[in-house]
Structures are given as structure tokens and as C-alpha cells.
Tab-separated table of C-alpha atoms in Angstrom:
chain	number	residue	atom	x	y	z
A	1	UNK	CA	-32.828	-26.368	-34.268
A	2	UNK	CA	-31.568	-23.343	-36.164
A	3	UNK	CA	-27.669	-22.684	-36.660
A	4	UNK	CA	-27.988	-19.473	-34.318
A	5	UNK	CA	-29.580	-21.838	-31.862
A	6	UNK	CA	-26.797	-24.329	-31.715
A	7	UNK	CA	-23.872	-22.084	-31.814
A	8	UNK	CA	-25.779	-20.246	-28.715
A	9	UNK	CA	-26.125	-23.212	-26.874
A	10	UNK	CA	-22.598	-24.212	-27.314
A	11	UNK	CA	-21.536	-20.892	-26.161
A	12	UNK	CA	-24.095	-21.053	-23.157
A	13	UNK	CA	-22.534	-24.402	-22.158
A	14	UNK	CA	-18.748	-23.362	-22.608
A	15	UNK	CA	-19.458	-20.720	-20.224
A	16	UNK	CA	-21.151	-22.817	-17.674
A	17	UNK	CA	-18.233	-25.633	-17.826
A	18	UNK	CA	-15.843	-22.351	-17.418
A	19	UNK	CA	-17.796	-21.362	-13.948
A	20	UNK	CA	-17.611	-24.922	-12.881
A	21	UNK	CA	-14.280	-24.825	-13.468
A	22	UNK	CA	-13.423	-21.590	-11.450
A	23	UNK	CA	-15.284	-23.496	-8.442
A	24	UNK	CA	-13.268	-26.812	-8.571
A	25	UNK	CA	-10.337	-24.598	-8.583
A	26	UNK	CA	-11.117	-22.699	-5.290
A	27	UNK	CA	-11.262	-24.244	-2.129
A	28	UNK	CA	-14.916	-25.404	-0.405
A	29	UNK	CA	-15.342	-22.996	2.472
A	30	UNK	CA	-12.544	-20.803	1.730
A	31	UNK	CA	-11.878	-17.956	4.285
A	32	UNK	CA	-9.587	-16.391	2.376
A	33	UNK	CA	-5.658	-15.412	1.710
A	34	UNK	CA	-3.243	-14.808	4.341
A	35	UNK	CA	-0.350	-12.623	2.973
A	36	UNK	CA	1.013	-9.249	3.040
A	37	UNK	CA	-1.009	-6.800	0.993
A	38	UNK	CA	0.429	-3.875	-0.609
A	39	UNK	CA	-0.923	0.241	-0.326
A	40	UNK	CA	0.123	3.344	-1.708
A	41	UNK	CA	-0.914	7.188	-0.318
A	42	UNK	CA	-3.420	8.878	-1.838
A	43	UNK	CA	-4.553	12.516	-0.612
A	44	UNK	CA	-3.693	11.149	2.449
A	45	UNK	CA	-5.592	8.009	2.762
A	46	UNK	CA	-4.513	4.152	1.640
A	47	UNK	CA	-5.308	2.746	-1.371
A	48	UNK	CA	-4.604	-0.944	-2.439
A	49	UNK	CA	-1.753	-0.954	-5.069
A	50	UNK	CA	-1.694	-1.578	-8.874
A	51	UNK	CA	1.548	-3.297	-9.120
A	52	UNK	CA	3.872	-4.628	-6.661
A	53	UNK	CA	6.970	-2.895	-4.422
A	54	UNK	CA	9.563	-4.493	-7.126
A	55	UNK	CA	7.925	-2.520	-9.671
A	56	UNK	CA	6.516	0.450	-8.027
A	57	UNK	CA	8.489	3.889	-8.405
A	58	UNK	CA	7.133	6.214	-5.341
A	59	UNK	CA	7.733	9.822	-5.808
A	60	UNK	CA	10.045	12.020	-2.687
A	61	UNK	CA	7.152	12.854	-0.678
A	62	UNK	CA	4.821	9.020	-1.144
A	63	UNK	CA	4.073	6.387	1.203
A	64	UNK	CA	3.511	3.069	1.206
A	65	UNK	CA	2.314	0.462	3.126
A	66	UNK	CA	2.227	-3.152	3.965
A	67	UNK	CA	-0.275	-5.029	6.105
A	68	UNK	CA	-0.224	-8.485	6.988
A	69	UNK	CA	-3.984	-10.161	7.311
A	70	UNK	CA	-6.519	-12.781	5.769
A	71	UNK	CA	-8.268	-11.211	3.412
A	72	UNK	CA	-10.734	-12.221	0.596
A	73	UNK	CA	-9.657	-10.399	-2.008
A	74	UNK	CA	-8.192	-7.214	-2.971
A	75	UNK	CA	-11.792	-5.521	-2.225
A	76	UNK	CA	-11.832	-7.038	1.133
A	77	UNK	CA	-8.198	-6.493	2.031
A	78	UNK	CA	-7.287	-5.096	5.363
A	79	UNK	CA	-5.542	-1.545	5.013
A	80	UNK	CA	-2.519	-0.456	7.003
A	81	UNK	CA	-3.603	1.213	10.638
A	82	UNK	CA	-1.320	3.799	10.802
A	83	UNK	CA	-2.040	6.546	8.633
A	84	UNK	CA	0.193	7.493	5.391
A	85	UNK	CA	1.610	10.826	7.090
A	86	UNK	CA	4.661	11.899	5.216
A	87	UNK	CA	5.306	14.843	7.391
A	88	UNK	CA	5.404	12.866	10.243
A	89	UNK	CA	7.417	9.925	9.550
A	90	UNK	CA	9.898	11.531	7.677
A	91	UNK	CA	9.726	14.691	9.928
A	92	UNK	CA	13.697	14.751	10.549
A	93	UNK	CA	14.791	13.035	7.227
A	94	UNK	CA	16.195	15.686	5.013
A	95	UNK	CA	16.181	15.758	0.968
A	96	UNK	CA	19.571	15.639	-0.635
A	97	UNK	CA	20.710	15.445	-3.989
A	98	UNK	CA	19.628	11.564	-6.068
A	99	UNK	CA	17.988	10.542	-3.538
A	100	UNK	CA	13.836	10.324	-2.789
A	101	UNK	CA	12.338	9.835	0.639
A	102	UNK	CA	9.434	7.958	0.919
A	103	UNK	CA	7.331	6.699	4.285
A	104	UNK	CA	7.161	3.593	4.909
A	105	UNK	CA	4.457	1.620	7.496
A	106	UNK	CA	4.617	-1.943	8.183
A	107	UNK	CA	1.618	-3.280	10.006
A	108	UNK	CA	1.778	-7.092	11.449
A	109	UNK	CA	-1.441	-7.337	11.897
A	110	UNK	CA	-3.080	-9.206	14.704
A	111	UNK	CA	-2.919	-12.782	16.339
A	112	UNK	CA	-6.204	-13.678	14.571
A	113	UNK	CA	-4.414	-13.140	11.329
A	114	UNK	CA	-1.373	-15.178	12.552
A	115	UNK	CA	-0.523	-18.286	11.273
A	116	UNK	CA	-0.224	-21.369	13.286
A	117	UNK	CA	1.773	-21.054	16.037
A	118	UNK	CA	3.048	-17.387	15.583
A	119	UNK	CA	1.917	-14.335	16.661
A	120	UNK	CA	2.784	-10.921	15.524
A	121	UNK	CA	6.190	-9.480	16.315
A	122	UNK	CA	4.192	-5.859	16.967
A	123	UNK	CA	1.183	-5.406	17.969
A	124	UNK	CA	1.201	-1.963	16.718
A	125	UNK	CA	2.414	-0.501	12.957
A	126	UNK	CA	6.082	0.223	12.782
A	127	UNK	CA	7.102	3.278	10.732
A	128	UNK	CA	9.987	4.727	8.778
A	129	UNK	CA	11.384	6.926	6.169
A	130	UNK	CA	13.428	5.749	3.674
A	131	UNK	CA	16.037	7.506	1.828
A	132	UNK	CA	16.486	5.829	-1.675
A	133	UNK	CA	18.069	6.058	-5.132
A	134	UNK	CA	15.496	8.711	-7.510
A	135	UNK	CA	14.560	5.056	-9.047
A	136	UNK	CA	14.498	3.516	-6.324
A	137	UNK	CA	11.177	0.668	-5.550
A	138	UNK	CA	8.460	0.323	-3.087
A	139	UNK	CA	10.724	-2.598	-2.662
A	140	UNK	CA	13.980	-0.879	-2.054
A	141	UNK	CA	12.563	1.331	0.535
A	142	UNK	CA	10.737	-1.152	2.262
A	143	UNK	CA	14.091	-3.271	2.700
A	144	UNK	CA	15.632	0.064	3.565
A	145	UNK	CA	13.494	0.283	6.941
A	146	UNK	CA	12.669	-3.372	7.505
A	147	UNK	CA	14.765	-6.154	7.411
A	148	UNK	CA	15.163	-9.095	6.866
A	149	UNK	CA	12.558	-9.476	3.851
A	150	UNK	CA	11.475	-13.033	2.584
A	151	UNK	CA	10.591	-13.879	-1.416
A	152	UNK	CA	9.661	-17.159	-2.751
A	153	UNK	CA	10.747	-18.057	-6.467
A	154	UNK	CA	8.188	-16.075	-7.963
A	155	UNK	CA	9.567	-12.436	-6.223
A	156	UNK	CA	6.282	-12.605	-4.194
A	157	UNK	CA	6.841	-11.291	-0.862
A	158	UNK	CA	6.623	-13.268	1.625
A	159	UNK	CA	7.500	-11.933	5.311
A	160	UNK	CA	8.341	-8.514	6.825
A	161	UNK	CA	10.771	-8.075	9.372
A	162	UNK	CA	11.335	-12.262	9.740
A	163	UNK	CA	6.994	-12.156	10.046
A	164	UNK	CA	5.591	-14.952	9.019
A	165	UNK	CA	8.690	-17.087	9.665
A	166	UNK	CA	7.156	-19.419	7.037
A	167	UNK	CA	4.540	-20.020	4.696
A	168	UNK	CA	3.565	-17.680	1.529
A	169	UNK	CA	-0.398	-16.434	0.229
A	170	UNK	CA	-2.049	-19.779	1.161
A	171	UNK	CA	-5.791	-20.251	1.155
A	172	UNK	CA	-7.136	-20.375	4.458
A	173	UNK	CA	-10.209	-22.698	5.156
A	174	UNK	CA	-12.792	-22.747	7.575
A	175	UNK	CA	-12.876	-25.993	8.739
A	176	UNK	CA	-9.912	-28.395	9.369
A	177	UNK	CA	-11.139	-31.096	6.660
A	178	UNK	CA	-10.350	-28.839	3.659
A	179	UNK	CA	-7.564	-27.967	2.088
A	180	UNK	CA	-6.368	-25.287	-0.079
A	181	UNK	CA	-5.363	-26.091	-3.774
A	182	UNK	CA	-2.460	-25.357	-5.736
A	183	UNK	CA	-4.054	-22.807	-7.673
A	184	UNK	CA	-5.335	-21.040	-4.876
A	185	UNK	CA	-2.541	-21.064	-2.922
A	186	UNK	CA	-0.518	-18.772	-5.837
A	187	UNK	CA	-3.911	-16.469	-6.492
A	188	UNK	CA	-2.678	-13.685	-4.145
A	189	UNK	CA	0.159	-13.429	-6.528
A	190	UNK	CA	-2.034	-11.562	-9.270
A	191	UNK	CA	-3.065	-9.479	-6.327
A	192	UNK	CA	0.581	-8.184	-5.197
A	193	UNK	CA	1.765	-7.858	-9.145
A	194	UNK	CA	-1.989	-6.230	-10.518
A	195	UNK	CA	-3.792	-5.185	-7.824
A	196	UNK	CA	-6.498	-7.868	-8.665
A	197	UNK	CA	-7.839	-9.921	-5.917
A	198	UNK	CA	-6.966	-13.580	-5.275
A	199	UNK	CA	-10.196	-14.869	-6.873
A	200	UNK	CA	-12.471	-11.870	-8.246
A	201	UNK	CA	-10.543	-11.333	-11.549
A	202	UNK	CA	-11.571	-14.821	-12.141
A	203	UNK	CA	-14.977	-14.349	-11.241
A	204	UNK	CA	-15.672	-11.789	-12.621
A	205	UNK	CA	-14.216	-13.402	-16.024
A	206	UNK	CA	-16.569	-16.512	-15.543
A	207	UNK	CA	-19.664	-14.757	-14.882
A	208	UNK	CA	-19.171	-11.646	-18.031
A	209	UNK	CA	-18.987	-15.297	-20.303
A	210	UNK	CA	-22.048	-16.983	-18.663
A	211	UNK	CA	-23.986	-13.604	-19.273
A	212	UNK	CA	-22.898	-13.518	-23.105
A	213	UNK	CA	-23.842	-16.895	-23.616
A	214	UNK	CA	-27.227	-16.654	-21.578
A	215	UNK	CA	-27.828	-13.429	-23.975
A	216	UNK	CA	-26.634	-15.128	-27.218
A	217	UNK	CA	-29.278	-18.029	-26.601
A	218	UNK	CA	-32.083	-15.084	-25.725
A	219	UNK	CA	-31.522	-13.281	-28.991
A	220	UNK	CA	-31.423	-17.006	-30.875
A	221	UNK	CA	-35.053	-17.633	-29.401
A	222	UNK	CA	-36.353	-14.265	-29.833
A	223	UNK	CA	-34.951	-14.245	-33.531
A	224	UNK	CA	-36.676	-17.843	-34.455
């Protein structure tokens, strides 16, 4: 066996223990994350959010919104109902000097989303326009309309409005004999501070290195 050979087989075999890896991390039949997504406006239509409220700066004029629902992944995530209308929500909400105004829509979801036990406080999106500081967050407005707001210790948020009263970004299974992992319960986390999904970041990681690896050992066979 050539040097090429070995070195390609060694890569091709890293990557394969790195996708096992990813799958003894996730739950078996995972549904998916139940937490409070993030969205910003965009020529008037949602889209998911590269950063989180605590570090997002909305301009006078922006919306945001937050929807509470099991999702997959960022690509799968459920988008606010209520449309990002600026001119509507903050129709009577005048500019004045250091200050910005930006819309804000809170959707609970619905009881299929609900955790165990609960059911949404709303059944349809609340709405309202928050007058902030000009560097004010996504956060700031948010607890500016909607109150009271719940964090756990790694300024992930948590609950809207008391909603859920417990219970932060868990994995979700299908069945009742599985249980979600420590390292998918905190994947939504990357999701609300990047704007990467709970698991696809990962994926996609694992599967780029099998592909170099399956293409280093095709080159080392088609070279010897």
C-alpha cells in the first residue's frame, strides 16, 4: 500500500468515526427542538435571524419577531403568523429624538407545539411597537412590549410573556422510550446566537469531511 493510500484511508476513516459521532450525539427518532425562534423584516416578509435579540441592533422603522414551535432546524423553523407591518403596528407611535421604534410580534404558537401540560397563552400573535434607546436590542424591545422574559445561564431565551412556564430548547422525541441528550438539548443555542440550525451546521460539517476523504482515497487509487 502506497503512502498516498494510507494517509487517504486514515482520512476516509476519521471522517466516518466523525459522522458516527454526530449520530450518537443526536437523539434516535428525534422530532425536533421546541423553543422560541428568532425573525427579522425583510422587504416585508420574515426571515430567520443571524444573531440573537441581545445582540441584534434593529433600525427605527424594523421588525422582529418571535415564534414559539418544534422545529427541525433553522431551515424548517416555523415563521411568525402575523406579518412584519411597521406601519401598522406602530401606526400611532411617534419618532422623537434618541429613540428608535421598532415592531415587535410575538407568536405562541399552537397547542401541538405546547409542552406538556401547557397550552398557549394566545392563540393568536400579539403585537407592539417599541420605543427604545438608538442602541437599543431586539432584546430590549422585545422586553419593552412583553413581559416577563425568561433566560437560562447561557442568555438563551427561554419564555415570552411567562410562555413556556418551564423548560428551555429541548429535543423532542417521537416516541416515549427516548430521550434527548445533553448535547442536543443546548443545539438550538447555535441557532438563536448564529442563525444555524440545531443540528445542520453539524451535518453539514460531517458530511463536507466524509466527501474529502472519500475523494482523497479516489485520487490515491486513480494515481497508483
Amino acid at each position: 500500500m502506497t503512502r498516498r493510500s494510507t494517509a487517504a484511508g486514515a482520512l476516509a476513516t476519521g471522517a466516518a468515526g466523525l459522522l458516527l459521532a454526530v449520530g450518537a450525539a443526536a437523539p434516535a427518532h428525534a422530532a425536533g427542538y421546541r423553543y422560541w425562534s428568532f425573525w427579522e423584516s425583510d422587504a416585508g416578509k420574515w426571515t430567520y435571524a443571524t444573531q440573537g435579540p441581545a445582540t441584534a441592533r434593529p433600525a427605527d422603522g424594523d421588525a422582529i419577531g418571535f415564534r414559539f414551535a418544534l422545529s427541525e432546524d433553522s431551515a424548517d423553523a416555523t415563521r411568525p403568523t402575523a406579518a412584519p407591518d411597521f406601519a401598522a403596528i406602530c401606526a400611532d407611535v411617534g419618532k422623537t429624538a434618541g429613540t428608535k421604534r421598532i415592531a415587535v410580534v410575538v407568536d405562541f404558537g399552537t397547542p401541538k407545539d405546547a409542552p406538556a401540560g401547557e397550552t398557549p397563552p394566545k392563540t393568536a400573535p400579539t403585537t407592539g411597537c417599541a420605543r427604545v434607546a438608538e442602541n437599543g436590542t431586539g432584546a430590549d424591545a422585545l422586553a419593552a412590549v412583553a413581559t416577563p422574559l425568561r433566560y437560562d445561564s447561557s442568555a438563551m431565551l427561554c419564555g415570552i410573556a411567562g410562555y413556556p412556564e418551564q423548560g428551555c430548547g429541548e429535543a423532542v422525541a417521537d416516541g416515549p422510550d427516548v430521550t434527548a441528550t445533553a448535547t442536543a438539548t443546548a443545539a438550538p443555542k447555535a441557532a438563536e446566537e448564529d442563525g444555524g440550525g440545531p443540528s445542520l451546521g453539524l451535518l453539514v460539517g460531517g458530511g463536507a469531511v466524509l466527501a474529502l476523504g472519500a475523494a482523497a482515497v479516489w485520487k490515491s487509487r486513480r494515481r497508483a
